[in-house]
PDB file of N, CA and C in Angstrom:
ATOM      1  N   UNK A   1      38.173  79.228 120.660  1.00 50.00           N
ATOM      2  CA  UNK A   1      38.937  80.373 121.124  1.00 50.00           C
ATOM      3  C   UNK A   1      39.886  79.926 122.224  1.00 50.00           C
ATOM      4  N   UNK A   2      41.289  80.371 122.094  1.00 56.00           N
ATOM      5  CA  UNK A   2      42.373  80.039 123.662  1.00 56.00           C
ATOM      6  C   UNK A   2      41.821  80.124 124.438  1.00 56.00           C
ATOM      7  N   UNK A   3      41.964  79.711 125.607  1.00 56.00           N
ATOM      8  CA  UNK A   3      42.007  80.114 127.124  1.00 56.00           C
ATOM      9  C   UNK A   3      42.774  81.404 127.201  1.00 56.00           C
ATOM     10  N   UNK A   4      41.827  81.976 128.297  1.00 55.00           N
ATOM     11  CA  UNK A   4      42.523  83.001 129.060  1.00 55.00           C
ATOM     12  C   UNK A   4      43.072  82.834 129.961  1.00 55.00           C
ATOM     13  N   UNK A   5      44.379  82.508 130.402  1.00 53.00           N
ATOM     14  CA  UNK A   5      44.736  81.996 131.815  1.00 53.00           C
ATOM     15  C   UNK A   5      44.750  83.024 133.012  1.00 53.00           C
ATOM     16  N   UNK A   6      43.770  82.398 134.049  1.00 51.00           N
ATOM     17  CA  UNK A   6      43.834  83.484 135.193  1.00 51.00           C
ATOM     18  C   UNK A   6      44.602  83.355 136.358  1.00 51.00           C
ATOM     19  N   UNK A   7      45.338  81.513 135.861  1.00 51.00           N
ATOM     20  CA  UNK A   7      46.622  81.445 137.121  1.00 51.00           C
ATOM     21  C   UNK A   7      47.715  81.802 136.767  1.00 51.00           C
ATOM     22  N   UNK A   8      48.114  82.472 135.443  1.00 53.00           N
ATOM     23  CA  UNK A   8      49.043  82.990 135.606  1.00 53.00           C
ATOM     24  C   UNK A   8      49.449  84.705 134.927  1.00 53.00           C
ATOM     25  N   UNK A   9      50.454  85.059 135.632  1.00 56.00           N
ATOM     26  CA  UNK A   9      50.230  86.509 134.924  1.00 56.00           C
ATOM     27  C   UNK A   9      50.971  86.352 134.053  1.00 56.00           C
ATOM     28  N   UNK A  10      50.482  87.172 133.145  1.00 62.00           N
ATOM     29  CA  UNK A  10      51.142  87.927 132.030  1.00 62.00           C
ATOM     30  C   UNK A  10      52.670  88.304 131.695  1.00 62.00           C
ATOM     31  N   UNK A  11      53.530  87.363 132.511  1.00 74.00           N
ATOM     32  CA  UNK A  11      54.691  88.428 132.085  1.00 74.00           C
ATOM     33  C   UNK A  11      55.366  88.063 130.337  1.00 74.00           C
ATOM     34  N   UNK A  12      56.465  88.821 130.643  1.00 79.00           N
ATOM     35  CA  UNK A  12      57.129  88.801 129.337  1.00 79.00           C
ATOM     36  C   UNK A  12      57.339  87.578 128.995  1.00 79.00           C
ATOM     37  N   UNK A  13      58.042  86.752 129.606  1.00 82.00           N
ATOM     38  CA  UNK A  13      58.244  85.030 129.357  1.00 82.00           C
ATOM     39  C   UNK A  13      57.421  84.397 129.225  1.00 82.00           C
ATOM     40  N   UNK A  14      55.987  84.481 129.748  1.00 83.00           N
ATOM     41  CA  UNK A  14      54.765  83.963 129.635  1.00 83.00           C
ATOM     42  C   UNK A  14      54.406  84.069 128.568  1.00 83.00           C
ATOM     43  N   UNK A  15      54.239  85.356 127.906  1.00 84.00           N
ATOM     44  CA  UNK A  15      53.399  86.201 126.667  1.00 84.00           C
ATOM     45  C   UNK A  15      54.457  85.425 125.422  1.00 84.00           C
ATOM     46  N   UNK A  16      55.738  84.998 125.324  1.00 89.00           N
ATOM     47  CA  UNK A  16      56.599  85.294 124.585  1.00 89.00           C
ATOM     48  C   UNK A  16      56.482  83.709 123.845  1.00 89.00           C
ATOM     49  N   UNK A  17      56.161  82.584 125.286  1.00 92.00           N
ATOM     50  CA  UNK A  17      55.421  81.187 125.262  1.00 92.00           C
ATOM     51  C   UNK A  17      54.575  81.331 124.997  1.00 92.00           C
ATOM     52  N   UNK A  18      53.721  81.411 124.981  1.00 92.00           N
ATOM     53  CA  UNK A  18      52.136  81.584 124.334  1.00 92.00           C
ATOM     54  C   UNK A  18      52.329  81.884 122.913  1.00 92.00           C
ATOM     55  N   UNK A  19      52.759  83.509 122.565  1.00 93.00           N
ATOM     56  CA  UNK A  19      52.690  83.499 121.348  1.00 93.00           C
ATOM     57  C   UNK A  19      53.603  82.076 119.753  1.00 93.00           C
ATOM     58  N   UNK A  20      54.653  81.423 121.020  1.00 95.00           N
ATOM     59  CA  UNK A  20      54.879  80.270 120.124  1.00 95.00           C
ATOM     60  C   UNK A  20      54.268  79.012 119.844  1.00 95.00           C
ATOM     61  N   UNK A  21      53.666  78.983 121.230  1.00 96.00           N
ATOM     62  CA  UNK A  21      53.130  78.210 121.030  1.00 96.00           C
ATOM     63  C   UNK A  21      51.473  78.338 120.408  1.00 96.00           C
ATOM     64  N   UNK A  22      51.101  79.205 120.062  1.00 96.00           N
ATOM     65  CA  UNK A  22      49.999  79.699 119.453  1.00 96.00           C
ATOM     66  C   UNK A  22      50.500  79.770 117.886  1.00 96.00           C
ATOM     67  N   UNK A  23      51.738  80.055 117.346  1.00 97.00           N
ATOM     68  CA  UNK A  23      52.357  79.951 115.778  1.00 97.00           C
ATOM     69  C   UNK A  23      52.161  78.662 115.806  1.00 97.00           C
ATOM     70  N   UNK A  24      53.135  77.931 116.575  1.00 98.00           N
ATOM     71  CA  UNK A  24      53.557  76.337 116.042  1.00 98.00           C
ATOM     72  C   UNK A  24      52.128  75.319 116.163  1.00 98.00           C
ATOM     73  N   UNK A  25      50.962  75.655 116.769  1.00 97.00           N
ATOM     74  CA  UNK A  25      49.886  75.407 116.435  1.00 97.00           C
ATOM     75  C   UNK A  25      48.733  75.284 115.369  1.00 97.00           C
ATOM     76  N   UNK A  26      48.856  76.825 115.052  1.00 97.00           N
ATOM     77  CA  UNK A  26      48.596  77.149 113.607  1.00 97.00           C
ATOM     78  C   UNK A  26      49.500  76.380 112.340  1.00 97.00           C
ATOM     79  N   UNK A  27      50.523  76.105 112.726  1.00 98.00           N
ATOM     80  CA  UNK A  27      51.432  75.564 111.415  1.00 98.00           C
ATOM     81  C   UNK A  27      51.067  74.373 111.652  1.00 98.00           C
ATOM     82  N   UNK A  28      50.838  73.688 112.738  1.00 98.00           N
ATOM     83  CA  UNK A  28      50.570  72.104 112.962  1.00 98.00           C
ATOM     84  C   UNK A  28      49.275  71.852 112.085  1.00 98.00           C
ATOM     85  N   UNK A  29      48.244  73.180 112.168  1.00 97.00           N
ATOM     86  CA  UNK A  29      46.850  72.565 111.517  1.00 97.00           C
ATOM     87  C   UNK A  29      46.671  72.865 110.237  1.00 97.00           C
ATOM     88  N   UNK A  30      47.205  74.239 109.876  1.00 97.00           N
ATOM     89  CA  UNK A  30      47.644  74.324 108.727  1.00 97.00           C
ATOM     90  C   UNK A  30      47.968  73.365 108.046  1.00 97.00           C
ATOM     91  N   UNK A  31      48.933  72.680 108.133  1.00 97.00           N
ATOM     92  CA  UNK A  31      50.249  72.403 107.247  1.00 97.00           C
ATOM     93  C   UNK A  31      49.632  70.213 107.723  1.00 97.00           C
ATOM     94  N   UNK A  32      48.687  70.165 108.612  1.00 97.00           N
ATOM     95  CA  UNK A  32      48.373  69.031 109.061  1.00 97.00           C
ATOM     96  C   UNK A  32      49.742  67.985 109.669  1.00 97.00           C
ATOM     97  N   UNK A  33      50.617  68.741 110.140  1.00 97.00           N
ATOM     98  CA  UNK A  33      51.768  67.761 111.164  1.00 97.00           C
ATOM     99  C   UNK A  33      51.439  67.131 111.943  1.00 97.00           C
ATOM    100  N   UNK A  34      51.295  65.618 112.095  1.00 97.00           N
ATOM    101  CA  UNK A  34      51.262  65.122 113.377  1.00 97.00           C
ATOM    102  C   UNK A  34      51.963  64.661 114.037  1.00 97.00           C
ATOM    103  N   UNK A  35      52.532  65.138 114.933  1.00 97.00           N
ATOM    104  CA  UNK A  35      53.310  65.365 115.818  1.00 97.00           C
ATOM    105  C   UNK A  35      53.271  64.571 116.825  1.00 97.00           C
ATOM    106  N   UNK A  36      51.967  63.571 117.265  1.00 95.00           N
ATOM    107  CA  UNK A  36      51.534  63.015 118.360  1.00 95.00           C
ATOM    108  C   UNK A  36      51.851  61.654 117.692  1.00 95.00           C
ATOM    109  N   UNK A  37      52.368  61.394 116.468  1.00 91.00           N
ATOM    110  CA  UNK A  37      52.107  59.736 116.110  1.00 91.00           C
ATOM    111  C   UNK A  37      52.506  58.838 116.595  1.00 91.00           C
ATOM    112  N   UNK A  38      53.082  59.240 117.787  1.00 94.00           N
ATOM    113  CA  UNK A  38      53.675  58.049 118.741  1.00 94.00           C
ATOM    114  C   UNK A  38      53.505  58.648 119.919  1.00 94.00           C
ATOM    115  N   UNK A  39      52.836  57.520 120.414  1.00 95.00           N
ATOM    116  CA  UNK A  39      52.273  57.685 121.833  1.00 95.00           C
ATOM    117  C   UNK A  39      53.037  58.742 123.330  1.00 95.00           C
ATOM    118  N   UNK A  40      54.559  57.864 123.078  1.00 95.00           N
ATOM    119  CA  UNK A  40      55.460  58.589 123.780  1.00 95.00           C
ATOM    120  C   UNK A  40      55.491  60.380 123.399  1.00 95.00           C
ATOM    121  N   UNK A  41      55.033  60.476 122.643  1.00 96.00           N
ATOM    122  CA  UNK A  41      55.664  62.001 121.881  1.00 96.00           C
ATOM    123  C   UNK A  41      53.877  62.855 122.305  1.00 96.00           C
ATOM    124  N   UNK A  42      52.911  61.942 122.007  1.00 97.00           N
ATOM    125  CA  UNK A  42      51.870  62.287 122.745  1.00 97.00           C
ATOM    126  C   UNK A  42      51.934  63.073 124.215  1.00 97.00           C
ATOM    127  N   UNK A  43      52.316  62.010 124.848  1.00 95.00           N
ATOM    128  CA  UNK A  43      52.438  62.236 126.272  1.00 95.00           C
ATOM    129  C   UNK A  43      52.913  63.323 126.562  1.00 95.00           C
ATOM    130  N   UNK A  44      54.421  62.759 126.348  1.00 95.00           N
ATOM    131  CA  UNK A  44      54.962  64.192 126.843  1.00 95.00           C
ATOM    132  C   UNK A  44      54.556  65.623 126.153  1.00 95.00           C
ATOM    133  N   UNK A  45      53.971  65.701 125.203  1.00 96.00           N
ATOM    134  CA  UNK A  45      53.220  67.116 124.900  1.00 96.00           C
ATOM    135  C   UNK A  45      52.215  67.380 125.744  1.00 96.00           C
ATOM    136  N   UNK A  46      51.417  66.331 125.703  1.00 96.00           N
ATOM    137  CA  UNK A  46      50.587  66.977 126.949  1.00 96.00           C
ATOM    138  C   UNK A  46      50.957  67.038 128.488  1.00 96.00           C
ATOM    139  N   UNK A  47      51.861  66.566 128.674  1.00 94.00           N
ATOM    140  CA  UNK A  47      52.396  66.916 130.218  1.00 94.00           C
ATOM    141  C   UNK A  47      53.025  68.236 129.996  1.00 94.00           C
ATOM    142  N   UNK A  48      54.185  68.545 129.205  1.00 95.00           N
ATOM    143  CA  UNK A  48      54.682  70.182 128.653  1.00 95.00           C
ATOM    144  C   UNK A  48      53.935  70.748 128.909  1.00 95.00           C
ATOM    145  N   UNK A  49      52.592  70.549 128.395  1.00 96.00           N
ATOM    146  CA  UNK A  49      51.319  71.936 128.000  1.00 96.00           C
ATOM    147  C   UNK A  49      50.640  71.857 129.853  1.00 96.00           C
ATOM    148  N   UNK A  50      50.651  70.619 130.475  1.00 94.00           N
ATOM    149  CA  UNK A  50      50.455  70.614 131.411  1.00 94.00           C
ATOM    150  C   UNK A  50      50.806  71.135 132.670  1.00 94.00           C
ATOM    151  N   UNK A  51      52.424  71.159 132.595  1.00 93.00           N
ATOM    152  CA  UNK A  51      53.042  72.057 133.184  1.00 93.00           C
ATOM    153  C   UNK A  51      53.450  73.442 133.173  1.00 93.00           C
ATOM    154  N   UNK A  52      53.182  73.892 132.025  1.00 92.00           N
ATOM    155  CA  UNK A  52      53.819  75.425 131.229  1.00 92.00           C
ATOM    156  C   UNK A  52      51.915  75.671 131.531  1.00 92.00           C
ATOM    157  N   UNK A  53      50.988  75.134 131.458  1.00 93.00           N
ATOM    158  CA  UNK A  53      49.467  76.034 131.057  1.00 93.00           C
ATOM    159  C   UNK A  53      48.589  75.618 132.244  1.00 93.00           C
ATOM    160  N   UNK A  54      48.504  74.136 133.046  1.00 92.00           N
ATOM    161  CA  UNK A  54      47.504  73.618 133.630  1.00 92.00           C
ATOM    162  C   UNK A  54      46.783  73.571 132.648  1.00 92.00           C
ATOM    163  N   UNK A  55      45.294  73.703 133.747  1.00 94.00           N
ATOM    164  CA  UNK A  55      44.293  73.258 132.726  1.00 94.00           C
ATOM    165  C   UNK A  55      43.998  73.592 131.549  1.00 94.00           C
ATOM    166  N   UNK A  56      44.535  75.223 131.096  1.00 92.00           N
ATOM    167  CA  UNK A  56      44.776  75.793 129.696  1.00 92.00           C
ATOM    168  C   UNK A  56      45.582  74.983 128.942  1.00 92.00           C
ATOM    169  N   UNK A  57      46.193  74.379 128.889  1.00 95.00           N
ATOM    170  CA  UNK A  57      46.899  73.673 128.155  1.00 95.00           C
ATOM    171  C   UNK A  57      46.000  72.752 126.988  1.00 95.00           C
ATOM    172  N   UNK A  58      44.668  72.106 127.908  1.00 97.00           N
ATOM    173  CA  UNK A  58      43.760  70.905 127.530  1.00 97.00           C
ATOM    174  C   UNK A  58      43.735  71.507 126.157  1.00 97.00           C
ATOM    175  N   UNK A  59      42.957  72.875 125.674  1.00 97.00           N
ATOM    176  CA  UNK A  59      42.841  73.655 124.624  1.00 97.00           C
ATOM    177  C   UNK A  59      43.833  73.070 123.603  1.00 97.00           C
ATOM    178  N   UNK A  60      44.870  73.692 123.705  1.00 97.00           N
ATOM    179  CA  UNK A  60      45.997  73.130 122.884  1.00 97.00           C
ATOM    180  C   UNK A  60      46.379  71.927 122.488  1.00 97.00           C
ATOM    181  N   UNK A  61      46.398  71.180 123.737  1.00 98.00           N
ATOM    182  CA  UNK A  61      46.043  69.728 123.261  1.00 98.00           C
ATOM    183  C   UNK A  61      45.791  69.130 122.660  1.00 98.00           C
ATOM    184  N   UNK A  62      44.213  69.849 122.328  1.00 98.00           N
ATOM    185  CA  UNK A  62      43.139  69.032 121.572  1.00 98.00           C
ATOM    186  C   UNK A  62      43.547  69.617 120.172  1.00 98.00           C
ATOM    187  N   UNK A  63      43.748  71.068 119.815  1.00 97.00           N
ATOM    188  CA  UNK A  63      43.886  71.195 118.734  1.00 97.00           C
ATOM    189  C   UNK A  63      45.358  70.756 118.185  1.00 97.00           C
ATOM    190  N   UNK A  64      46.280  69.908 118.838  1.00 98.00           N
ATOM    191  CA  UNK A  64      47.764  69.648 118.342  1.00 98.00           C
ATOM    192  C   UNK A  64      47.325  68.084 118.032  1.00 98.00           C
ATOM    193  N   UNK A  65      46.253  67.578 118.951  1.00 98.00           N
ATOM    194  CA  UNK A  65      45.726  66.450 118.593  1.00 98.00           C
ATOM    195  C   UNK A  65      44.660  65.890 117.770  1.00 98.00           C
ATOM    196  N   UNK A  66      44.130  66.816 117.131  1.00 97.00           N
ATOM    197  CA  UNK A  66      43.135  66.646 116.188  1.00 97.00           C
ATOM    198  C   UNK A  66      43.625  66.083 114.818  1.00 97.00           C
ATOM    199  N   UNK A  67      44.694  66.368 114.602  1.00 96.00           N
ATOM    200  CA  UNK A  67      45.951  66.495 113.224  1.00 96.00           C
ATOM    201  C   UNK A  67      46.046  64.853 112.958  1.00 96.00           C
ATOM    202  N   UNK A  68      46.102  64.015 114.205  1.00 96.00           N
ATOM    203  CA  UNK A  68      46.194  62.232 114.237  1.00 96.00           C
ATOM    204  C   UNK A  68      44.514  62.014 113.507  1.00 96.00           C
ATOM    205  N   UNK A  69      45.117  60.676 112.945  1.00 94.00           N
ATOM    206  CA  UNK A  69      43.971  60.260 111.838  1.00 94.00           C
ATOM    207  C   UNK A  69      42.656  60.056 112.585  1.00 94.00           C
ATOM    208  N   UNK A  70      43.427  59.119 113.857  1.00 94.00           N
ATOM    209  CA  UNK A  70      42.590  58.819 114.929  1.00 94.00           C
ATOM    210  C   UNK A  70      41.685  59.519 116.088  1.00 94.00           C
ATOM    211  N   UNK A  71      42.185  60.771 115.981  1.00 96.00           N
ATOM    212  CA  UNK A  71      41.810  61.501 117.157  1.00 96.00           C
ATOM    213  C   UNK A  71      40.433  60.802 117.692  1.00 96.00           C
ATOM    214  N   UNK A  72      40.268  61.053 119.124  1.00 96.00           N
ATOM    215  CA  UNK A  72      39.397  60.879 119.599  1.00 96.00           C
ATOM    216  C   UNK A  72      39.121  62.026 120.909  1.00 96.00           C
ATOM    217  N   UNK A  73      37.832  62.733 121.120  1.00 97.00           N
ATOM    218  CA  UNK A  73      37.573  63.831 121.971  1.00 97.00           C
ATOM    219  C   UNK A  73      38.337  63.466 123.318  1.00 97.00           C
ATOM    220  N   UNK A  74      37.143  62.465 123.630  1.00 97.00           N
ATOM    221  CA  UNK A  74      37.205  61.392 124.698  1.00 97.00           C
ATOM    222  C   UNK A  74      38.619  61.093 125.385  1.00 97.00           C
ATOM    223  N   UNK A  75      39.251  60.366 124.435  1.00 97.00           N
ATOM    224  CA  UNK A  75      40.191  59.806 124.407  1.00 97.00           C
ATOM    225  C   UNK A  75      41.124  61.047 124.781  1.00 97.00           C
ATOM    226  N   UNK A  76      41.278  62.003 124.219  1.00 97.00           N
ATOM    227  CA  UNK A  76      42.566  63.154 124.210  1.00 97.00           C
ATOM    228  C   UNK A  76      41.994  63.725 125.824  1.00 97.00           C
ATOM    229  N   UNK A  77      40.842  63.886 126.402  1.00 97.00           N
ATOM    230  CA  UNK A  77      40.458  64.392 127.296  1.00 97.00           C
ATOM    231  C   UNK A  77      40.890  63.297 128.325  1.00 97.00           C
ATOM    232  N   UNK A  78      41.167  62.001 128.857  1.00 97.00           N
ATOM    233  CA  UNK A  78      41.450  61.076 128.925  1.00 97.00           C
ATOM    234  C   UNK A  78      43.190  61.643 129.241  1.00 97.00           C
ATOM    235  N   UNK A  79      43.808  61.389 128.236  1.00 97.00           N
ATOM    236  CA  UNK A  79      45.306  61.565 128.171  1.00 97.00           C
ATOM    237  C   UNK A  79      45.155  62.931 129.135  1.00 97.00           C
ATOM    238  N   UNK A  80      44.489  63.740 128.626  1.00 97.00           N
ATOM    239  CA  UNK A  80      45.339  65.403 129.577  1.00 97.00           C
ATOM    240  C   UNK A  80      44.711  65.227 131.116  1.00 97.00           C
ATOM    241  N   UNK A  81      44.006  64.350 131.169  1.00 97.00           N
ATOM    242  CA  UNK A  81      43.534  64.185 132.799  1.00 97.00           C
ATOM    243  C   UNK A  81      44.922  63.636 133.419  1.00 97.00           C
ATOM    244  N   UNK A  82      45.850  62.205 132.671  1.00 95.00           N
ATOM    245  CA  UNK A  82      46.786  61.885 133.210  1.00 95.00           C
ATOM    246  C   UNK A  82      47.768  62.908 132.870  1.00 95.00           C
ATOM    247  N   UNK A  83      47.663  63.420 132.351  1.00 94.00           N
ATOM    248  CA  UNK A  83      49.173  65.060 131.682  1.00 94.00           C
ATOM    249  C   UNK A  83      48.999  65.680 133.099  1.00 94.00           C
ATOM    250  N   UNK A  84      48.087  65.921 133.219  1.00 94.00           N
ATOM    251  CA  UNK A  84      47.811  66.790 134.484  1.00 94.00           C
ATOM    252  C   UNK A  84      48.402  66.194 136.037  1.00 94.00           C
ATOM    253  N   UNK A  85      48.174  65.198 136.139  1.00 92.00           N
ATOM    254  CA  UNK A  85      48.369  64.607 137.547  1.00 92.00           C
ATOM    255  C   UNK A  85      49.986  64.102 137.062  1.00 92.00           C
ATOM    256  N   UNK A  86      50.909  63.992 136.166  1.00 86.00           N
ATOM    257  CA  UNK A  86      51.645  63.050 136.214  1.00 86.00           C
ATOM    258  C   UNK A  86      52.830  64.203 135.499  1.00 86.00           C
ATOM    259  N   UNK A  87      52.461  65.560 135.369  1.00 75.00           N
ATOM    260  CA  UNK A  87      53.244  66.797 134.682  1.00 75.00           C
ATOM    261  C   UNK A  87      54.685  66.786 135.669  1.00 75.00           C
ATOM    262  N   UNK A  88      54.583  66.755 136.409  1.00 76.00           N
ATOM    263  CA  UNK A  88      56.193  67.430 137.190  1.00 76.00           C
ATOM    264  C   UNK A  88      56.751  65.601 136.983  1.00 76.00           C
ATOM    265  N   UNK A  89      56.366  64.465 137.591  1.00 75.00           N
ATOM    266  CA  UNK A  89      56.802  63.116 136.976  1.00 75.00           C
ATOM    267  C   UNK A  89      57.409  62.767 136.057  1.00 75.00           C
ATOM    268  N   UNK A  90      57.376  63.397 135.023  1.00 70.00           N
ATOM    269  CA  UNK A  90      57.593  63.004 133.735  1.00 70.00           C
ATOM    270  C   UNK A  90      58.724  63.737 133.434  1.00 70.00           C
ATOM    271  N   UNK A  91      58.861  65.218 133.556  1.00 78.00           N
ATOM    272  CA  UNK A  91      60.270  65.752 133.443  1.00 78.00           C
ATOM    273  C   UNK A  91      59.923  66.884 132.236  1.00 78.00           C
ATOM    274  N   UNK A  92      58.590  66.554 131.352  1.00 89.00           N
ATOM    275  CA  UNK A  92      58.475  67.207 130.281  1.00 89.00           C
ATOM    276  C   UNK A  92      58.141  68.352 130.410  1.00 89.00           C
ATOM    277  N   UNK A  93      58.675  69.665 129.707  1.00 92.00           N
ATOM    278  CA  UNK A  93      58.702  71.000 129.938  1.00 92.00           C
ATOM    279  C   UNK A  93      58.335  71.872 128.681  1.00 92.00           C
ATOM    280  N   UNK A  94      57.702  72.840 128.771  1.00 94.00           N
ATOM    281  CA  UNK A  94      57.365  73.326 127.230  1.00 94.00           C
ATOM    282  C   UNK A  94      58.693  73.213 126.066  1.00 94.00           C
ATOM    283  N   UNK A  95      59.811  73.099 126.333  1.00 94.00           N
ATOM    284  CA  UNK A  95      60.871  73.367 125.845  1.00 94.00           C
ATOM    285  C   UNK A  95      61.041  71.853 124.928  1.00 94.00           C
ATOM    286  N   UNK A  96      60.066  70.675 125.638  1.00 94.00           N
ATOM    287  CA  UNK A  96      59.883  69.320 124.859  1.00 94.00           C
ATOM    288  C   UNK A  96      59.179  69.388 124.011  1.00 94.00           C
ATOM    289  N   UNK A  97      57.937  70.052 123.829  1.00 97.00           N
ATOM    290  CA  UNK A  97      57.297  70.447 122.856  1.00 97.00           C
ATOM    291  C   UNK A  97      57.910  71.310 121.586  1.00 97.00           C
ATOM    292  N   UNK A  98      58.824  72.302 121.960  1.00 97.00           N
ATOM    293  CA  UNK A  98      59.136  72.969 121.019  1.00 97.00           C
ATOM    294  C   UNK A  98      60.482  72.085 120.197  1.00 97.00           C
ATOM    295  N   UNK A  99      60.950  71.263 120.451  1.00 96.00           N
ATOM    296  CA  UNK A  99      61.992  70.778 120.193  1.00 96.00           C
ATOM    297  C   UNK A  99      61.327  69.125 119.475  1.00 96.00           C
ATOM    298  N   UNK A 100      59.860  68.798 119.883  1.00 97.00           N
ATOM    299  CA  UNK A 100      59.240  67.869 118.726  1.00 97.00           C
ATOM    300  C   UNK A 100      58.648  68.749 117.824  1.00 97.00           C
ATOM    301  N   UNK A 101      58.214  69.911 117.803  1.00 97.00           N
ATOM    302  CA  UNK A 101      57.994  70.483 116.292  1.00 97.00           C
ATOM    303  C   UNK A 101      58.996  70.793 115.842  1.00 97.00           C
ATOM    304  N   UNK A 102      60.087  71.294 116.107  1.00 97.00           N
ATOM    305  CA  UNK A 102      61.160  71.300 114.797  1.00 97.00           C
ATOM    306  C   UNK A 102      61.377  70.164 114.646  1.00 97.00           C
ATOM    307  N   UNK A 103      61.424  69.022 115.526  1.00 97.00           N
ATOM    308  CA  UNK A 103      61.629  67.781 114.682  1.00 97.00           C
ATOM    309  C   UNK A 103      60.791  67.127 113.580  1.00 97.00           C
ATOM    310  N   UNK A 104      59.772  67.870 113.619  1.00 97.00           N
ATOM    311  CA  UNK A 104      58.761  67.480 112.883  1.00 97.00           C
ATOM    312  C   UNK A 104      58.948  68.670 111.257  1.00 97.00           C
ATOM    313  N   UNK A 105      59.293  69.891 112.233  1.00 96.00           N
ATOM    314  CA  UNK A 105      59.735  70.476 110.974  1.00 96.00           C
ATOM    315  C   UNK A 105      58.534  71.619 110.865  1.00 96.00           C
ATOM    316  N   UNK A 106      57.965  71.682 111.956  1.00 97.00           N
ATOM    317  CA  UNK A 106      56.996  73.061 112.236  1.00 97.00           C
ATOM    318  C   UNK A 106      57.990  74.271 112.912  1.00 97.00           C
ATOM    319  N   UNK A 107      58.421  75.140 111.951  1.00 90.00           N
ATOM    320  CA  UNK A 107      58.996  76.219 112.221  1.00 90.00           C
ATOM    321  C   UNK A 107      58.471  77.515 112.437  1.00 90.00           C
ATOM    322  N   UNK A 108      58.069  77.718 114.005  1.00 84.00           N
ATOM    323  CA  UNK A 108      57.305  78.461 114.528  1.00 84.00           C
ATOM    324  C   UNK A 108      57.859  79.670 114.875  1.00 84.00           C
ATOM    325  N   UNK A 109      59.342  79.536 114.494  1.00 82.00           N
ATOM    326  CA  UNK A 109      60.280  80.994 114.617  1.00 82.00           C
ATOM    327  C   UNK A 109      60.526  81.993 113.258  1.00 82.00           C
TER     328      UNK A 109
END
């Protein structure tokens, strides 16, 4: 089940992110896109989700990362520990995420 996020409120821009990123999720597992197959493209998804969700983000994460042949629990829990500390560093913004699923061709609109 999502996270409920309690650091942030509800507004319209919030609710409007969520619900895409809650589609383009479903189409990722659905449809089995992996989106993460390169490390770089990894990262910065989980720093995006890091910065747009905090620790809610991990959730998403895991299920955008399950889709790799490789997944590993461990391992993805691992990556969002550094997503987390290294989110404003990196530059990556939910808007990086949405712009590797259409590249991928997950059309969440």
């Amino acid at each position: 089940r999502p996270p409920r996020s309690t650091l942030f409120p509800y507004t319209t821009l919030f609710r409007s992110i969520l619900k895409r990123v809650k589609k383009a999720v479903s189409i990722i597992q659905a449809e089995r896109i992996d989106i993460t197959n390169q490390y770089q493209n990894w990262f910065k998804i989980g720093c995006a989700l890091a910065y747009e969700f905090g620790e809610d983000g991990r959730y998403w994460f895991h299920m955008i990362s399950r889709v790799y042949k490789d997944y590993n629990e461990g391992g993805c829990d691992i990556q969002y520990n550094r997503c987390l500390k290294y989110k404003k560093d990196d530059g990556a913004k939910i808007g990086t995420f949405f712009y590797l699923c259409k590249r991928y061709g997950v059309n969440y609109e």
